[in-house]
Amino acid sequence: MNHVYIGMAGHITCIDKSTGNEVWRTKIKKGSSLTNLIREGNQIIAYSGGHLFALNALTGEIQWENELKGLGYSYCIIAGSEQTTGASASAASAQQTASAAGAAAATTSTS
């Protein structure tokens, strides 16, 4: 795998690991600060702003979107069939740390 994928601020970006150059960038959801993703084969499954997306890992093209009606806009952890248990636990831990940091920052800024 020569690429690394970054989910940030409603965008998914593909970076070439050997050069650091951006290969593609796709905007998936406006106004969302949290963008989770997982790569499964030639697909990127991403969550942002209460919506779930599938993107082509080679091109960044959005293949489908699901509004996840009735589930709200909370934090989301994505686990796929190709992911190991250890990776799922690491992702959950990172998500909890990010949530705690965001809550601490919000509390500090309102004090």
GROMACS .gro file of N, CA and C in nm:
model
  333
    1MET      N    1   0.085  -0.118   0.000
    1MET     CA    2   0.000   0.000   0.000
    1MET      C    3   0.089   0.124   0.000
    2ASN      N    4   0.083   0.200  -0.106
    2ASN     CA    5   0.167   0.320  -0.120
    2ASN      C    6   0.100   0.448  -0.075
    3HIS      N    7  -0.023   0.438  -0.025
    3HIS     CA    8  -0.096   0.558   0.011
    3HIS      C    9  -0.140   0.556   0.156
    4VAL      N   10  -0.158   0.675   0.210
    4VAL     CA   11  -0.219   0.692   0.341
    4VAL      C   12  -0.339   0.783   0.319
    5TYR      N   13  -0.447   0.755   0.393
    5TYR     CA   14  -0.571   0.829   0.376
    5TYR      C   15  -0.599   0.906   0.503
    6ILE      N   16  -0.637   1.032   0.488
    6ILE     CA   17  -0.663   1.120   0.602
    6ILE      C   18  -0.806   1.170   0.594
    7GLY      N   19  -0.879   1.159   0.707
    7GLY     CA   20  -1.012   1.216   0.717
    7GLY      C   21  -1.005   1.338   0.806
    8MET      N   22  -1.046   1.454   0.753
    8MET     CA   23  -1.033   1.577   0.830
    8MET      C   24  -1.129   1.684   0.777
    9ALA      N   25  -1.205   1.742   0.867
    9ALA     CA   26  -1.291   1.857   0.834
    9ALA      C   27  -1.379   1.833   0.712
   10GLY      N   28  -1.443   1.715   0.706
   10GLY     CA   29  -1.536   1.687   0.597
   10GLY      C   30  -1.469   1.652   0.465
   11HIS      N   31  -1.340   1.621   0.468
   11HIS     CA   32  -1.266   1.584   0.348
   11HIS      C   33  -1.195   1.451   0.370
   12ILE      N   34  -1.173   1.378   0.262
   12ILE     CA   35  -1.085   1.262   0.260
   12ILE      C   36  -0.973   1.297   0.164
   13THR      N   37  -0.849   1.276   0.208
   13THR     CA   38  -0.733   1.307   0.125
   13THR      C   39  -0.645   1.184   0.115
   14CYS      N   40  -0.597   1.156  -0.005
   14CYS     CA   41  -0.505   1.045  -0.031
   14CYS      C   42  -0.366   1.104  -0.051
   15ILE      N   43  -0.269   1.055   0.027
   15ILE     CA   44  -0.131   1.102   0.020
   15ILE      C   45  -0.040   0.987  -0.023
   16ASP      N   46   0.049   1.014  -0.116
   16ASP     CA   47   0.149   0.915  -0.159
   16ASP      C   48   0.255   0.906  -0.048
   17LYS      N   49   0.272   0.788   0.010
   17LYS     CA   50   0.365   0.771   0.123
   17LYS      C   51   0.511   0.791   0.084
   18SER      N   52   0.548   0.763  -0.038
   18SER     CA   53   0.689   0.776  -0.075
   18SER      C   54   0.730   0.920  -0.105
   19THR      N   55   0.635   1.004  -0.148
   19THR     CA   56   0.669   1.143  -0.183
   19THR      C   57   0.604   1.247  -0.092
   20GLY      N   58   0.496   1.209  -0.025
   20GLY     CA   59   0.422   1.306   0.055
   20GLY      C   60   0.327   1.391  -0.027
   21ASN      N   61   0.319   1.366  -0.156
   21ASN     CA   62   0.231   1.444  -0.244
   21ASN      C   63   0.086   1.400  -0.232
   22GLU      N   64  -0.002   1.497  -0.245
   22GLU     CA   65  -0.144   1.467  -0.245
   22GLU      C   66  -0.183   1.405  -0.379
   23VAL      N   67  -0.251   1.290  -0.373
   23VAL     CA   68  -0.296   1.221  -0.494
   23VAL      C   69  -0.435   1.269  -0.533
   24TRP      N   70  -0.525   1.276  -0.434
   24TRP     CA   71  -0.659   1.329  -0.457
   24TRP      C   72  -0.717   1.378  -0.325
   25ARG      N   73  -0.820   1.462  -0.336
   25ARG     CA   74  -0.893   1.513  -0.220
   25ARG      C   75  -1.040   1.522  -0.259
   26THR      N   76  -1.126   1.470  -0.170
   26THR     CA   77  -1.269   1.473  -0.195
   26THR      C   78  -1.341   1.533  -0.075
   27LYS      N   79  -1.426   1.631  -0.102
   27LYS     CA   80  -1.509   1.689   0.003
   27LYS      C   81  -1.634   1.602   0.016
   28ILE      N   82  -1.657   1.548   0.137
   28ILE     CA   83  -1.773   1.460   0.152
   28ILE      C   84  -1.885   1.524   0.233
   29LYS      N   85  -1.854   1.616   0.322
   29LYS     CA   86  -1.960   1.676   0.403
   29LYS      C   87  -1.916   1.813   0.451
   30LYS      N   88  -1.997   1.912   0.424
   30LYS     CA   89  -1.967   2.048   0.465
   30LYS      C   90  -1.991   2.067   0.614
   31GLY      N   91  -1.900   2.137   0.678
   31GLY     CA   92  -1.920   2.180   0.815
   31GLY      C   93  -1.899   2.074   0.923
   32SER      N   94  -1.837   1.962   0.891
   32SER     CA   95  -1.813   1.860   0.991
   32SER      C   96  -1.665   1.859   1.027
   33SER      N   97  -1.634   1.867   1.158
   33SER     CA   98  -1.494   1.866   1.198
   33SER      C   99  -1.440   1.725   1.214
   34LEU      N  100  -1.527   1.629   1.246
   34LEU     CA  101  -1.486   1.491   1.265
   34LEU      C  102  -1.514   1.410   1.139
   35THR      N  103  -1.411   1.347   1.084
   35THR     CA  104  -1.425   1.264   0.965
   35THR      C  105  -1.350   1.134   0.989
   36ASN      N  106  -1.423   1.025   1.010
   36ASN     CA  107  -1.363   0.894   1.034
   36ASN      C  108  -1.359   0.817   0.903
   37LEU      N  109  -1.261   0.725   0.892
   37LEU     CA  110  -1.256   0.643   0.772
   37LEU      C  111  -1.186   0.511   0.799
   38ILE      N  112  -1.210   0.419   0.708
   38ILE     CA  113  -1.142   0.290   0.707
   38ILE      C  114  -1.127   0.249   0.561
   39ARG      N  115  -1.015   0.185   0.529
   39ARG     CA  116  -0.997   0.134   0.393
   39ARG      C  117  -1.028  -0.015   0.393
   40GLU      N  118  -1.109  -0.056   0.298
   40GLU     CA  119  -1.143  -0.197   0.278
   40GLU      C  120  -1.121  -0.227   0.130
   41GLY      N  121  -1.013  -0.293   0.097
   41GLY     CA  122  -0.984  -0.323  -0.042
   41GLY      C  123  -0.968  -0.196  -0.122
   42ASN      N  124  -1.048  -0.179  -0.226
   42ASN     CA  125  -1.041  -0.059  -0.310
   42ASN      C  126  -1.146   0.045  -0.273
   43GLN      N  127  -1.199   0.036  -0.151
   43GLN     CA  128  -1.297   0.134  -0.105
   43GLN      C  129  -1.250   0.200   0.023
   44ILE      N  130  -1.287   0.327   0.036
   44ILE     CA  131  -1.274   0.400   0.161
   44ILE      C  132  -1.416   0.417   0.213
   45ILE      N  133  -1.442   0.371   0.335
   45ILE     CA  134  -1.572   0.393   0.400
   45ILE      C  135  -1.548   0.505   0.500
   46ALA      N  136  -1.627   0.611   0.490
   46ALA     CA  137  -1.605   0.729   0.573
   46ALA      C  138  -1.735   0.778   0.634
   47TYR      N  139  -1.722   0.836   0.755
   47TYR     CA  140  -1.835   0.895   0.825
   47TYR      C  141  -1.803   1.042   0.849
   48SER      N  142  -1.900   1.128   0.821
   48SER     CA  143  -1.884   1.270   0.847
   48SER      C  144  -2.022   1.335   0.855
   49GLY      N  145  -2.045   1.414   0.957
   49GLY     CA  146  -2.168   1.490   0.968
   49GLY      C  147  -2.295   1.408   0.964
   50GLY      N  148  -2.292   1.288   1.024
   50GLY     CA  149  -2.411   1.204   1.028
   50GLY      C  150  -2.436   1.122   0.902
   51HIS      N  151  -2.344   1.125   0.808
   51HIS     CA  152  -2.358   1.051   0.683
   51HIS      C  153  -2.245   0.952   0.667
   52LEU      N  154  -2.274   0.840   0.604
   52LEU     CA  155  -2.176   0.738   0.572
   52LEU      C  156  -2.153   0.740   0.421
   53PHE      N  157  -2.026   0.732   0.379
   53PHE     CA  158  -1.989   0.740   0.239
   53PHE      C  159  -1.900   0.623   0.201
   54ALA      N  160  -1.905   0.584   0.074
   54ALA     CA  161  -1.807   0.492   0.016
   54ALA      C  162  -1.740   0.565  -0.099
   55LEU      N  163  -1.607   0.564  -0.098
   55LEU     CA  164  -1.529   0.628  -0.204
   55LEU      C  165  -1.437   0.526  -0.269
   56ASN      N  166  -1.408   0.548  -0.395
   56ASN     CA  167  -1.310   0.467  -0.465
   56ASN      C  168  -1.172   0.506  -0.412
   57ALA      N  169  -1.095   0.411  -0.358
   57ALA     CA  170  -0.965   0.439  -0.297
   57ALA      C  171  -0.862   0.490  -0.398
   58LEU      N  172  -0.878   0.457  -0.525
   58LEU     CA  173  -0.782   0.499  -0.626
   58LEU      C  174  -0.808   0.639  -0.679
   59THR      N  175  -0.938   0.678  -0.684
   59THR     CA  176  -0.974   0.805  -0.748
   59THR      C  177  -1.037   0.907  -0.654
   60GLY      N  178  -1.091   0.861  -0.541
   60GLY     CA  179  -1.162   0.950  -0.449
   60GLY      C  180  -1.306   0.975  -0.488
   61GLU      N  181  -1.351   0.914  -0.595
   61GLU     CA  182  -1.489   0.932  -0.642
   61GLU      C  183  -1.587   0.873  -0.540
   62ILE      N  184  -1.691   0.950  -0.505
   62ILE     CA  185  -1.794   0.901  -0.413
   62ILE      C  186  -1.880   0.799  -0.487
   63GLN      N  187  -1.890   0.678  -0.431
   63GLN     CA  188  -1.967   0.571  -0.493
   63GLN      C  189  -2.110   0.567  -0.441
   64TRP      N  190  -2.127   0.595  -0.312
   64TRP     CA  191  -2.261   0.602  -0.254
   64TRP      C  192  -2.256   0.679  -0.123
   65GLU      N  193  -2.374   0.721  -0.077
   65GLU     CA  194  -2.390   0.794   0.049
   65GLU      C  195  -2.515   0.742   0.119
   66ASN      N  196  -2.507   0.728   0.251
   66ASN     CA  197  -2.621   0.688   0.333
   66ASN      C  198  -2.638   0.793   0.441
   67GLU      N  199  -2.756   0.854   0.452
   67GLU     CA  200  -2.781   0.961   0.549
   67GLU      C  201  -2.795   0.911   0.692
   68LEU      N  202  -2.799   0.781   0.713
   68LEU     CA  203  -2.812   0.722   0.848
   68LEU      C  204  -2.926   0.787   0.926
   69LYS      N  205  -3.040   0.797   0.860
   69LYS     CA  206  -3.157   0.863   0.919
   69LYS      C  207  -3.191   0.806   1.056
   70GLY      N  208  -3.218   0.895   1.148
   70GLY     CA  209  -3.259   0.858   1.282
   70GLY      C  210  -3.144   0.831   1.379
   71LEU      N  211  -3.020   0.837   1.332
   71LEU     CA  212  -2.906   0.809   1.420
   71LEU      C  213  -2.837   0.935   1.473
   72GLY      N  214  -2.872   1.050   1.423
   72GLY     CA  215  -2.813   1.174   1.473
   72GLY      C  216  -2.677   1.203   1.414
   73TYR      N  217  -2.603   1.290   1.486
   73TYR     CA  218  -2.474   1.338   1.437
   73TYR      C  219  -2.363   1.315   1.538
   74SER      N  220  -2.370   1.208   1.612
   74SER     CA  221  -2.274   1.179   1.717
   74SER      C  222  -2.143   1.127   1.659
   75TYR      N  223  -2.049   1.098   1.747
   75TYR     CA  224  -1.923   1.035   1.706
   75TYR      C  225  -1.953   0.896   1.652
   76CYS      N  226  -1.865   0.848   1.565
   76CYS     CA  227  -1.885   0.719   1.499
   76CYS      C  228  -1.753   0.644   1.492
   77ILE      N  229  -1.757   0.518   1.524
   77ILE     CA  230  -1.641   0.431   1.506
   77ILE      C  231  -1.677   0.332   1.396
   78ILE      N  232  -1.587   0.317   1.298
   78ILE     CA  233  -1.611   0.229   1.185
   78ILE      C  234  -1.522   0.107   1.198
   79ALA      N  235  -1.579  -0.012   1.188
   79ALA     CA  236  -1.502  -0.136   1.185
   79ALA      C  237  -1.544  -0.212   1.060
   80GLY      N  238  -1.447  -0.267   0.991
   80GLY     CA  239  -1.476  -0.339   0.868
   80GLY      C  240  -1.438  -0.485   0.877
   81SER      N  241  -1.473  -0.560   0.776
   81SER     CA  242  -1.448  -0.703   0.776
   81SER      C  243  -1.300  -0.736   0.763
   82GLU      N  244  -1.219  -0.645   0.710
   82GLU     CA  245  -1.076  -0.667   0.694
   82GLU      C  246  -0.994  -0.616   0.811
   83GLN      N  247  -1.059  -0.555   0.910
   83GLN     CA  248  -0.990  -0.493   1.023
   83GLN      C  249  -0.969  -0.595   1.135
   84THR      N  250  -0.854  -0.587   1.200
   84THR     CA  251  -0.826  -0.677   1.312
   84THR      C  252  -0.886  -0.621   1.440
   85THR      N  253  -0.902  -0.706   1.541
   85THR     CA  254  -0.955  -0.663   1.670
   85THR      C  255  -0.866  -0.557   1.732
   86GLY      N  256  -0.736  -0.573   1.722
   86GLY     CA  257  -0.642  -0.474   1.778
   86GLY      C  258  -0.659  -0.338   1.714
   87ALA      N  259  -0.679  -0.335   1.584
   87ALA     CA  260  -0.699  -0.208   1.514
   87ALA      C  261  -0.829  -0.144   1.557
   88SER      N  262  -0.934  -0.224   1.578
   88SER     CA  263  -1.062  -0.169   1.624
   88SER      C  264  -1.047  -0.107   1.762
   89ALA      N  265  -0.975  -0.175   1.851
   89ALA     CA  266  -0.953  -0.123   1.986
   89ALA      C  267  -0.872   0.006   1.981
   90SER      N  268  -0.770   0.011   1.896
   90SER     CA  269  -0.688   0.132   1.882
   90SER      C  270  -0.772   0.248   1.829
   91ALA      N  271  -0.857   0.220   1.732
   91ALA     CA  272  -0.943   0.324   1.675
   91ALA      C  273  -1.040   0.376   1.780
   92ALA      N  274  -1.097   0.287   1.859
   92ALA     CA  275  -1.190   0.328   1.964
   92ALA      C  276  -1.120   0.412   2.068
   93SER      N  277  -0.999   0.374   2.106
   93SER     CA  278  -0.922   0.449   2.205
   93SER      C  279  -0.888   0.589   2.152
   94ALA      N  280  -0.847   0.598   2.026
   94ALA     CA  281  -0.815   0.726   1.965
   94ALA      C  282  -0.939   0.815   1.958
   95GLN      N  283  -1.054   0.755   1.927
   95GLN     CA  284  -1.179   0.830   1.919
   95GLN      C  285  -1.216   0.886   2.056
   96GLN      N  286  -1.201   0.806   2.161
   96GLN     CA  287  -1.233   0.851   2.296
   96GLN      C  288  -1.140   0.964   2.340
   97THR      N  289  -1.011   0.952   2.307
   97THR     CA  290  -0.914   1.056   2.340
   97THR      C  291  -0.950   1.186   2.271
   98ALA      N  292  -0.985   1.178   2.142
   98ALA     CA  293  -1.023   1.298   2.067
   98ALA      C  294  -1.149   1.361   2.124
   99SER      N  295  -1.245   1.279   2.163
   99SER     CA  296  -1.369   1.330   2.222
   99SER      C  297  -1.341   1.400   2.354
  100ALA      N  298  -1.257   1.340   2.438
  100ALA     CA  299  -1.223   1.398   2.568
  100ALA      C  300  -1.149   1.530   2.549
  101ALA      N  301  -1.057   1.536   2.452
  101ALA     CA  302  -0.984   1.658   2.426
  101ALA      C  303  -1.078   1.769   2.379
  102GLY      N  304  -1.173   1.732   2.292
  102GLY     CA  305  -1.269   1.832   2.244
  102GLY      C  306  -1.358   1.883   2.356
  103ALA      N  307  -1.400   1.794   2.444
  103ALA     CA  308  -1.484   1.836   2.557
  103ALA      C  309  -1.407   1.924   2.652
  104ALA      N  310  -1.279   1.892   2.676
  104ALA     CA  311  -1.196   1.974   2.764
  104ALA      C  312  -1.174   2.112   2.705
  105ALA      N  313  -1.151   2.119   2.576
  105ALA     CA  314  -1.132   2.247   2.509
  105ALA      C  315  -1.258   2.331   2.515
  106ALA      N  316  -1.373   2.269   2.496
  106ALA     CA  317  -1.501   2.341   2.502
  106ALA      C  318  -1.525   2.392   2.643
  107THR      N  319  -1.494   2.313   2.742
  107THR     CA  320  -1.513   2.354   2.881
  107THR      C  321  -1.421   2.470   2.915
  108THR      N  322  -1.295   2.462   2.871
  108THR     CA  323  -1.199   2.567   2.898
  108THR      C  324  -1.238   2.698   2.832
  109SER      N  325  -1.288   2.691   2.708
  109SER     CA  326  -1.322   2.812   2.636
  109SER      C  327  -1.448   2.879   2.689
  110THR      N  328  -1.533   2.804   2.759
  110THR     CA  329  -1.656   2.864   2.812
  110THR      C  330  -1.641   2.907   2.956
  111SER      N  331  -1.530   2.874   3.020
  111SER     CA  332  -1.508   2.910   3.161
  111SER      C  333  -1.470   3.054   3.176
   0.00000   0.00000   0.00000
